[in-house]
Coordinates of C-alpha atoms in Angstrom, one line a residue:
M1 CA 159.4 40.2 20.3
N2 CA 163.1 40.5 21.9
K3 CA 165.7 38.9 21.6
N4 CA 165.6 36.8 24.7
K5 CA 161.7 36.0 23.7
I6 CA 162.9 35.0 19.7
F7 CA 165.6 33.0 21.2
K8 CA 163.0 31.0 23.7
A9 CA 160.9 30.5 20.7
T10 CA 163.2 29.4 18.5
F11 CA 165.0 27.0 21.2
I12 CA 161.4 25.7 21.8
V13 CA 160.7 25.2 18.5
M14 CA 163.7 23.1 17.4
A15 CA 163.1 20.9 20.6
M16 CA 159.8 20.1 19.5
T17 CA 160.6 20.2 15.9
I18 CA 163.7 17.5 16.5
L19 CA 161.0 15.4 18.3
S20 CA 158.9 15.4 15.5
R21 CA 161.5 14.5 13.5
V22 CA 163.0 11.9 16.0
I23 CA 159.4 10.0 15.9
G24 CA 159.8 10.4 11.9
F25 CA 163.1 8.4 12.4
A26 CA 161.2 6.0 14.3
R27 CA 158.8 5.5 10.7
D28 CA 161.5 5.3 8.9
I29 CA 163.4 2.7 10.4
L30 CA 160.3 0.5 11.0
A31 CA 159.9 0.9 7.3
A32 CA 163.4 0.3 6.3
Y33 CA 163.1 -3.2 8.5
H34 CA 159.7 -4.1 6.7
F35 CA 161.2 -3.2 2.9
G36 CA 164.7 -2.2 2.9
V37 CA 165.4 -0.7 -0.5
E38 CA 163.0 -3.3 -2.5
G39 CA 161.4 -2.2 -5.2
S40 CA 157.7 -2.0 -3.7
Y41 CA 159.5 0.8 -1.6
D42 CA 160.2 2.4 -4.4
I43 CA 156.5 2.4 -5.8
Y44 CA 155.3 3.9 -2.2
V45 CA 158.1 6.4 -2.6
A46 CA 156.9 7.4 -5.9
S47 CA 153.0 7.2 -5.7
V48 CA 153.5 9.6 -2.5
A49 CA 156.0 11.9 -3.7
I50 CA 153.9 12.9 -6.7
P51 CA 151.2 14.3 -4.6
E52 CA 153.4 15.5 -1.9
S53 CA 156.3 17.0 -3.8
V54 CA 153.7 18.9 -6.4
F55 CA 151.7 20.2 -4.0
M56 CA 153.9 20.6 -0.7
I57 CA 155.3 23.4 -3.6
V58 CA 152.2 24.7 -3.6
G59 CA 151.7 24.5 0.3
L60 CA 155.0 26.4 0.9
A61 CA 153.7 28.8 -1.8
I62 CA 150.6 29.5 0.2
S63 CA 152.2 29.5 3.8
T64 CA 154.8 32.1 2.2
T65 CA 152.8 34.6 0.4
F66 CA 149.9 33.8 3.1
I67 CA 151.9 34.8 6.4
P68 CA 153.1 38.7 5.0
M69 CA 149.0 39.1 3.8
L70 CA 148.0 37.8 7.3
S71 CA 150.2 40.0 9.0
E72 CA 149.7 43.4 7.0
I73 CA 145.9 42.7 7.7
K74 CA 146.5 42.2 11.4
H75 CA 148.6 45.7 11.5
S76 CA 146.7 47.5 9.4
K77 CA 142.9 46.3 10.4
N78 CA 142.4 43.5 13.0
N79 CA 142.4 40.3 14.2
K80 CA 138.9 39.4 12.9
E81 CA 139.6 40.7 9.3
M82 CA 142.6 38.5 9.5
F83 CA 140.4 35.8 10.1
N84 CA 137.9 36.4 7.5
F85 CA 141.0 36.6 5.0
S86 CA 141.7 33.5 6.4
N87 CA 138.5 31.6 5.8
N88 CA 138.1 33.1 2.0
I89 CA 141.5 31.9 1.0
I90 CA 141.3 28.4 2.8
N91 CA 137.7 27.9 1.4
I92 CA 138.5 29.0 -2.5
L93 CA 141.7 26.4 -1.6
S94 CA 139.7 23.9 -0.7
L95 CA 137.4 24.1 -3.7
I96 CA 140.4 24.3 -6.1
S97 CA 141.8 21.3 -3.9
I98 CA 138.9 19.3 -4.5
F99 CA 138.7 19.8 -8.3
I100 CA 142.5 19.0 -9.0
I101 CA 142.2 15.7 -7.0
I102 CA 139.3 15.1 -9.1
L103 CA 141.4 15.8 -12.0
G104 CA 144.2 13.5 -10.7
L105 CA 142.0 10.3 -10.3
I106 CA 141.0 10.6 -13.9
F107 CA 144.5 11.4 -15.4
T108 CA 146.5 9.3 -12.9
K109 CA 148.1 7.0 -15.5
K110 CA 149.3 9.7 -17.4
I111 CA 150.6 11.6 -14.4
V112 CA 152.5 8.2 -13.4
G113 CA 154.0 8.0 -16.5
I114 CA 155.7 11.1 -16.5
F115 CA 157.3 11.2 -13.4
V116 CA 158.1 7.8 -13.1
P117 CA 158.9 6.7 -16.7
N118 CA 161.4 3.7 -16.6
F119 CA 159.1 1.7 -14.1
T120 CA 157.9 -1.5 -15.6
P121 CA 154.7 -1.7 -16.2
D122 CA 153.5 -3.9 -13.1
K123 CA 155.4 -0.9 -11.0
I124 CA 153.2 1.4 -13.2
E125 CA 150.0 -0.1 -12.1
L126 CA 150.3 -0.4 -8.4
T127 CA 151.8 3.2 -8.7
I128 CA 148.7 4.1 -10.1
F129 CA 146.8 2.5 -7.5
L130 CA 148.6 4.1 -4.6
T131 CA 148.7 7.4 -6.4
R132 CA 144.8 7.5 -6.3
I133 CA 144.8 7.0 -2.4
T134 CA 147.9 9.4 -1.8
L135 CA 145.7 12.3 -3.7
F136 CA 143.4 13.1 -1.0
N137 CA 146.8 14.4 0.8
I138 CA 146.3 17.7 -1.8
I139 CA 143.4 19.1 0.0
L140 CA 144.6 18.3 3.4
L141 CA 148.1 19.6 2.5
C142 CA 146.8 22.7 1.9
I143 CA 144.8 23.0 4.7
N144 CA 147.5 22.4 6.8
A145 CA 149.7 24.9 5.1
C146 CA 147.1 27.5 6.0
F147 CA 146.2 26.7 9.4
A148 CA 150.1 26.6 10.3
S149 CA 150.2 29.9 9.1
I150 CA 147.4 31.8 10.9
L151 CA 149.0 30.2 14.2
Q152 CA 152.6 31.5 13.6
V153 CA 151.3 35.2 12.4
C154 CA 150.1 34.4 16.1
E155 CA 153.3 33.8 17.3
D156 CA 152.0 30.4 18.5
F157 CA 154.8 28.4 17.5
V158 CA 154.5 25.0 19.2
I159 CA 152.0 23.5 17.9
P160 CA 153.7 23.7 13.9
A161 CA 156.5 22.3 15.1
L162 CA 155.0 19.2 16.6
L163 CA 152.8 18.3 13.2
G164 CA 155.6 16.1 12.6
I165 CA 154.2 13.7 15.1
F166 CA 150.9 13.6 14.2
F167 CA 151.9 12.7 11.0
N168 CA 153.9 9.8 11.7
L169 CA 151.9 8.5 14.4
P170 CA 149.2 6.5 11.9
I171 CA 152.2 4.9 10.0
I172 CA 154.0 3.7 12.8
I173 CA 151.1 2.1 14.4
Y174 CA 150.6 0.5 11.4
L175 CA 154.0 -0.8 10.8
L176 CA 154.1 -1.5 14.8
L177 CA 150.9 -3.6 15.8
F178 CA 149.8 -5.2 11.7
N179 CA 151.9 -8.5 11.2
D180 CA 151.2 -8.3 7.2
V181 CA 152.2 -4.6 6.6
S182 CA 151.6 -4.2 2.6
I183 CA 152.7 -0.7 0.9
V184 CA 149.0 -0.4 0.5
G185 CA 148.5 0.0 4.1
L186 CA 151.5 2.3 4.5
A187 CA 149.9 4.9 1.7
I188 CA 146.7 4.5 4.0
A189 CA 148.2 5.4 6.8
N190 CA 150.0 8.4 5.2
V191 CA 146.8 9.8 4.5
I192 CA 145.4 9.6 7.6
G193 CA 148.6 11.2 9.0
N194 CA 147.7 14.0 7.1
L195 CA 144.6 14.6 8.3
L196 CA 145.3 14.0 12.1
R197 CA 147.8 17.1 11.7
V198 CA 145.3 19.1 10.6
L199 CA 142.5 18.6 13.0
V200 CA 145.5 18.8 16.1
Q201 CA 145.5 22.4 14.8
I202 CA 142.0 23.4 15.5
P203 CA 141.7 23.8 19.0
S204 CA 145.1 26.4 19.2
L205 CA 143.3 28.0 16.3
Y206 CA 139.9 28.4 18.2
K207 CA 142.5 29.4 21.0
N208 CA 144.0 32.3 19.2
G209 CA 140.3 33.3 18.2
Y210 CA 140.0 31.9 14.9
R211 CA 136.6 30.2 13.8
I212 CA 135.9 28.2 10.9
K213 CA 133.1 29.9 8.6
F214 CA 132.6 29.0 5.0
Y215 CA 132.8 32.6 3.6
I216 CA 134.0 32.9 -0.1
N217 CA 134.8 36.5 -1.6
I218 CA 136.3 36.6 -4.8
K219 CA 136.6 40.4 -5.4
D220 CA 138.9 40.6 -2.2
E221 CA 141.5 43.0 -3.1
K222 CA 144.3 40.6 -1.0
L223 CA 143.1 37.7 -2.5
K224 CA 144.1 39.3 -6.4
S225 CA 147.4 40.4 -4.6
M226 CA 148.4 36.7 -3.6
I227 CA 147.1 35.1 -6.6
I228 CA 149.7 37.8 -8.5
L229 CA 152.7 36.6 -5.9
I230 CA 151.7 32.6 -5.3
I231 CA 152.6 31.7 -9.2
P232 CA 156.3 33.1 -8.9
V233 CA 156.8 31.8 -5.5
I234 CA 155.4 28.3 -6.4
I235 CA 158.8 28.4 -8.5
G236 CA 161.2 30.2 -6.0
A237 CA 160.1 28.8 -3.2
G238 CA 159.4 25.2 -4.1
A239 CA 162.7 24.6 -6.3
N240 CA 163.8 21.9 -3.3
S241 CA 160.8 20.3 -3.3
I242 CA 160.8 20.0 -7.5
N243 CA 164.5 19.0 -7.3
M244 CA 163.7 16.0 -5.1
L245 CA 160.9 14.9 -7.7
V246 CA 163.5 15.5 -10.3
D247 CA 165.9 12.9 -7.9
K248 CA 163.4 10.2 -8.1
S249 CA 162.0 10.8 -11.5
V250 CA 165.7 10.1 -12.9
A251 CA 166.5 7.6 -9.8
S252 CA 163.9 5.0 -11.7
G253 CA 166.1 4.4 -14.4
L254 CA 168.7 3.4 -12.1
I255 CA 169.3 -0.3 -10.5
T256 CA 166.3 -1.3 -8.0
G257 CA 166.4 0.4 -4.6
S258 CA 167.8 3.8 -6.1
M259 CA 164.6 6.0 -5.0
A260 CA 164.4 4.3 -1.4
A261 CA 167.9 4.9 -1.2
L262 CA 167.2 8.6 -1.9
E263 CA 164.6 8.4 0.0
Y264 CA 165.8 7.2 3.5
S265 CA 169.3 9.7 2.9
Q266 CA 166.8 12.3 2.2
R267 CA 165.0 11.9 5.6
I268 CA 168.3 12.5 7.5
I269 CA 169.2 15.5 5.6
Q270 CA 165.7 16.8 6.1
F271 CA 165.7 16.2 10.1
A272 CA 169.1 18.4 10.2
N273 CA 167.2 21.3 7.9
T274 CA 163.8 20.7 9.7
A275 CA 165.6 20.9 13.3
I276 CA 167.6 24.2 12.4
T277 CA 166.4 26.1 9.5
T278 CA 162.9 25.3 9.6
S279 CA 162.5 26.0 13.4
L280 CA 164.5 29.4 12.7
V281 CA 162.1 30.4 9.7
S282 CA 159.0 29.3 11.7
V283 CA 160.2 32.2 14.2
V284 CA 162.0 34.9 12.2
Y285 CA 159.8 35.0 8.9
P286 CA 157.0 36.3 11.0
I287 CA 158.8 38.7 12.9
M288 CA 160.6 39.7 9.4
A289 CA 157.4 40.4 8.1
N290 CA 155.8 42.1 10.9
K291 CA 159.2 44.3 10.9
L292 CA 158.8 45.1 7.4
N293 CA 154.9 46.2 8.1
K294 CA 155.9 48.6 11.1
G295 CA 158.5 49.7 8.8
D296 CA 161.5 48.6 10.6
K297 CA 163.9 48.5 8.0
E298 CA 167.0 48.1 10.3
G299 CA 165.4 45.3 12.3
F300 CA 164.7 43.7 9.5
L301 CA 168.5 43.3 8.2
K302 CA 169.6 42.6 11.5
Y303 CA 167.2 39.5 12.0
L304 CA 168.6 38.4 8.6
S305 CA 172.2 38.7 8.8
K306 CA 171.6 36.7 12.2
S307 CA 169.8 34.4 11.0
I308 CA 172.0 33.5 8.1
V309 CA 175.3 33.5 10.8
T310 CA 172.9 31.1 13.2
I311 CA 171.6 28.5 10.4
C312 CA 175.9 28.4 9.5
I313 CA 176.9 28.1 13.4
F314 CA 174.9 24.8 13.0
L315 CA 174.4 23.2 9.6
V316 CA 178.5 24.2 8.8
P317 CA 179.5 21.4 11.5
I318 CA 176.9 19.2 10.9
T319 CA 177.4 18.8 7.2
F320 CA 181.4 17.9 8.0
G321 CA 180.0 15.5 10.3
V322 CA 177.5 13.5 8.0
M323 CA 179.8 13.5 5.4
F324 CA 183.0 12.3 7.6
L325 CA 180.5 9.5 9.4
S326 CA 177.6 9.2 6.5
N327 CA 177.9 5.1 6.4
D328 CA 178.4 5.0 10.2
I329 CA 175.0 7.0 10.3
V330 CA 173.5 4.9 7.8
K331 CA 174.4 1.7 9.9
V332 CA 172.8 3.0 13.0
I333 CA 169.5 4.4 11.6
Y334 CA 168.4 1.9 9.3
E335 CA 171.1 -1.7 8.9
R336 CA 168.2 -4.1 10.2
G337 CA 165.7 -6.6 9.6
K338 CA 165.8 -6.4 5.0
F339 CA 167.9 -3.5 5.3
E340 CA 171.1 -4.7 4.8
S341 CA 174.7 -3.9 3.5
N342 CA 174.2 -3.4 -0.2
A343 CA 171.2 -0.9 1.1
V344 CA 173.6 0.7 3.5
I345 CA 176.3 1.6 0.7
L346 CA 173.8 2.7 -1.6
T347 CA 171.9 5.3 0.8
S348 CA 175.2 6.6 2.9
M349 CA 176.5 7.5 -1.3
A350 CA 173.7 9.6 -1.3
L351 CA 173.6 10.5 2.0
L352 CA 177.2 11.6 1.5
G353 CA 176.2 14.1 -1.7
Y354 CA 173.3 15.4 -0.2
A355 CA 175.0 16.4 2.8
I356 CA 176.9 19.1 0.8
Q357 CA 173.6 21.2 0.8
L358 CA 173.2 21.4 4.2
P359 CA 174.2 25.2 5.1
F360 CA 173.7 26.3 1.4
A361 CA 169.6 25.3 1.5
G362 CA 169.4 26.6 5.2
V363 CA 170.7 30.0 3.7
R364 CA 168.8 30.0 0.7
D365 CA 165.3 29.3 2.8
I366 CA 166.5 32.2 5.2
L367 CA 167.1 34.5 1.9
N368 CA 163.5 33.2 -0.1
S369 CA 161.6 34.2 3.3
S370 CA 163.0 37.5 3.1
L371 CA 162.5 38.1 -0.2
F372 CA 159.1 36.9 0.2
S373 CA 158.5 39.2 2.7
M374 CA 159.9 42.2 1.0
K375 CA 157.3 40.5 -2.1
K376 CA 160.3 40.3 -4.4
T377 CA 158.7 37.2 -6.0
K378 CA 160.3 37.7 -9.7
V379 CA 163.8 37.3 -8.1
T380 CA 162.9 34.3 -6.2
T381 CA 161.4 32.7 -9.2
I382 CA 164.2 33.6 -11.7
N383 CA 167.0 31.8 -9.2
G384 CA 164.7 29.1 -8.5
V385 CA 164.3 28.3 -12.5
I386 CA 167.8 28.4 -12.6
G387 CA 168.4 25.8 -10.0
V388 CA 166.2 23.7 -11.1
I389 CA 167.4 23.4 -14.8
V390 CA 170.6 22.6 -13.1
N391 CA 169.3 19.9 -10.9
I392 CA 167.7 18.6 -13.9
I393 CA 170.6 19.0 -16.2
L394 CA 173.1 17.6 -13.7
S395 CA 171.4 14.8 -12.2
I396 CA 170.6 13.0 -15.4
T397 CA 174.3 13.7 -16.6
L398 CA 176.1 12.6 -13.4
S399 CA 173.6 9.9 -12.6
R400 CA 175.1 8.0 -16.0
F401 CA 178.7 8.2 -14.0
F402 CA 178.0 8.1 -10.3
G403 CA 174.4 6.7 -9.6
V404 CA 172.8 7.7 -7.1
L405 CA 176.0 9.8 -5.8
G406 CA 175.6 11.6 -8.8
I407 CA 172.3 12.6 -8.3
S408 CA 172.8 13.6 -5.0
I409 CA 175.6 15.9 -6.1
A410 CA 173.4 17.4 -8.5
T411 CA 171.2 18.3 -5.7
S412 CA 173.7 19.9 -3.9
V413 CA 175.2 21.7 -6.5
S414 CA 172.1 23.7 -7.6
A415 CA 171.5 24.3 -3.8
I416 CA 174.6 26.2 -3.6
I417 CA 174.0 27.9 -6.9
I418 CA 170.4 29.2 -5.6
S419 CA 171.7 30.5 -2.4
I420 CA 175.1 32.2 -4.1
L421 CA 172.4 34.2 -6.6
L422 CA 169.5 35.0 -3.7
L423 CA 172.3 36.7 -1.5
N424 CA 174.0 38.5 -4.6
S425 CA 170.2 39.3 -5.6
T426 CA 169.6 40.4 -1.3
R427 CA 172.6 42.8 -1.2
K428 CA 171.6 44.3 -4.4
I429 CA 167.9 45.1 -3.5
V430 CA 168.6 46.1 0.6
G431 CA 171.6 48.2 -0.4
T432 CA 173.1 48.1 3.2
F433 CA 173.2 44.5 3.9
N434 CA 176.7 43.8 5.4
L435 CA 178.1 40.3 3.7
K436 CA 181.7 41.4 4.2
E437 CA 180.9 40.7 8.3
I438 CA 179.0 37.3 7.6
F439 CA 181.6 36.1 5.1
I440 CA 184.0 36.4 8.0
K441 CA 182.0 34.7 10.4
V442 CA 181.2 31.8 8.0
I443 CA 184.9 31.4 7.3
K444 CA 185.7 31.8 10.8
I445 CA 182.7 28.6 11.4
T446 CA 184.5 26.8 8.4
I447 CA 187.7 26.9 10.0
S448 CA 186.7 25.8 13.6
S449 CA 184.4 22.7 11.3
S450 CA 187.2 21.6 9.5
I451 CA 189.9 21.4 12.7
M452 CA 187.3 19.7 14.1
I453 CA 187.0 17.1 11.4
I454 CA 190.6 16.8 11.1
T455 CA 191.2 15.9 14.6
L456 CA 188.5 13.3 14.7
Y457 CA 189.6 11.4 11.6
Y458 CA 193.1 11.7 13.8
F459 CA 191.7 9.9 16.5
N460 CA 189.6 7.3 15.0
K461 CA 192.5 6.2 13.1
I462 CA 194.7 6.1 16.4
F463 CA 191.8 4.4 18.2
T464 CA 189.8 1.8 16.3
I465 CA 185.9 1.5 17.1
E466 CA 183.9 -1.4 15.6
S467 CA 180.6 0.2 16.8
S468 CA 179.1 2.6 14.7
F469 CA 176.9 3.5 17.1
F470 CA 180.2 4.4 19.4
I471 CA 181.9 6.0 16.9
I472 CA 179.3 8.7 16.2
A473 CA 178.8 8.9 19.9
I474 CA 182.1 9.4 20.8
D475 CA 182.8 11.7 17.3
G476 CA 179.7 13.4 18.5
V477 CA 180.5 14.5 21.6
M478 CA 184.4 15.3 20.8
G479 CA 183.8 17.2 18.0
A480 CA 181.0 19.5 19.7
V481 CA 183.1 20.5 22.2
I482 CA 186.1 21.1 19.8
F483 CA 183.6 23.3 18.0
F484 CA 182.4 24.7 21.1
V485 CA 186.2 25.6 21.8
L486 CA 186.8 27.5 18.6
C487 CA 184.0 29.1 18.2
K488 CA 184.6 30.8 21.6
I489 CA 188.7 31.5 21.0
L490 CA 187.2 32.9 17.2
S491 CA 184.7 34.8 19.1
I492 CA 181.7 34.5 16.8
E493 CA 179.3 37.2 18.2
E494 CA 175.9 34.8 17.7
F495 CA 177.4 32.2 19.2
E496 CA 178.2 34.6 22.0
E497 CA 174.6 35.7 22.5
A498 CA 173.9 32.3 22.2
L499 CA 175.9 31.4 25.6
I500 CA 175.0 34.3 27.0
I501 CA 171.5 34.1 27.1
I502 CA 171.3 30.2 27.9
K503 CA 174.0 31.3 31.3
E504 CA 170.7 33.9 32.1
K505 CA 168.3 31.4 32.2
I506 CA 170.5 28.8 34.3
I507 CA 171.3 31.8 36.7
R508 CA 167.8 32.8 37.4
R509 CA 166.9 29.0 37.6
E510 CA 169.2 28.5 40.2
G511 CA 168.0 32.0 42.2

């Protein structure tokens, strides 16, 4: 892929991902309308979080180790061998998932007791019942991760970016069309959504030449290599998912609605992170893996450096903006139905703390991906463990003084520490990594973002606007223009490259 094609692919994936996240927001708005931050929604959040947070870590580890393996087989052998290996992994994981589901159904009570120890007995019983429903997501999450990885290595990025839409549709339909909604129905719709996003990938997989076959070869050398890699990757790549689970576990002991508030605020943060970071990683990661397999270290480092700066161009100003307008953002998105003023306060506090992590989480994900592609899993494991330990200690400590704000700040501090450690580790491994140039560009982006927020602060102080919607709309447009102009003045290379490509596209269309 040349520079233009990568930009085009990233732009398309970003647009599709944003569309998926908008649909996800529609789901969350409907859920907030029906449940607010009442205790029953805390139960739903816990029951979904237990299998999803734990096994999304496995899914992330699968895709992270799977992509370099597939890329290597594709370049050293052919697509047929790559698809055979894919079927081997998918079938083995499916059998393991079935075994885990059976164990989960047997020991659900003990699992729930570990993750939400502070729930009342009534809440515990209902959480157990719902968790037994959502446990079936385990096999679906594993297959989904494998299918998406195959498509990405085939450089088919659009369908994986749209999966969120298919996941959310059953939930939205349930919340819209059923009068007497319940968290039980919501849990069932959640499982149907996970099934749907597996099924919709099959046509694209077949178009790329893949065929589903029951094939198992436990003696495959590549399988052994993947097993060796996957355990440390679970810890390194799964730090964020583990932290989210820790957050909910600690929040189970706070006031009613704390888990729901964290869930709602995490959705907003995930929107920005997924739209920017995940879109970029899903395009760049397979390309970086391919570059390494071709022996093109210079090309690998080029994409890595530009990815870090590009993430900061988007996420640093968004971080400043979300922190500045956290209360108004929560009001516009959620304040209706049972989601009242107390829910707004609780959720906006959580959002304020989580927003701090955005650019650091983006850099963390890019660096994790680059280290995975180099098969430096020990580094990601150590840094991931450090981050989780920091989050656990800070979450327990800060929650006592600041409640949900303390929990969300703890998660952000963890992301900051992990990203700094990964950056230092990457520099030591690659040697020629130009950190000074990246640092200067990030400083320019931070200065631009700071000036943007200071300008908006005084504007809002002079012109009083009552409507949260208009505050966000006006500040958003003004902020984007101010940031755009400042980036242009400060001549940030990646920003200039994006502008040139956009201009070329416009000229071609006009011509």
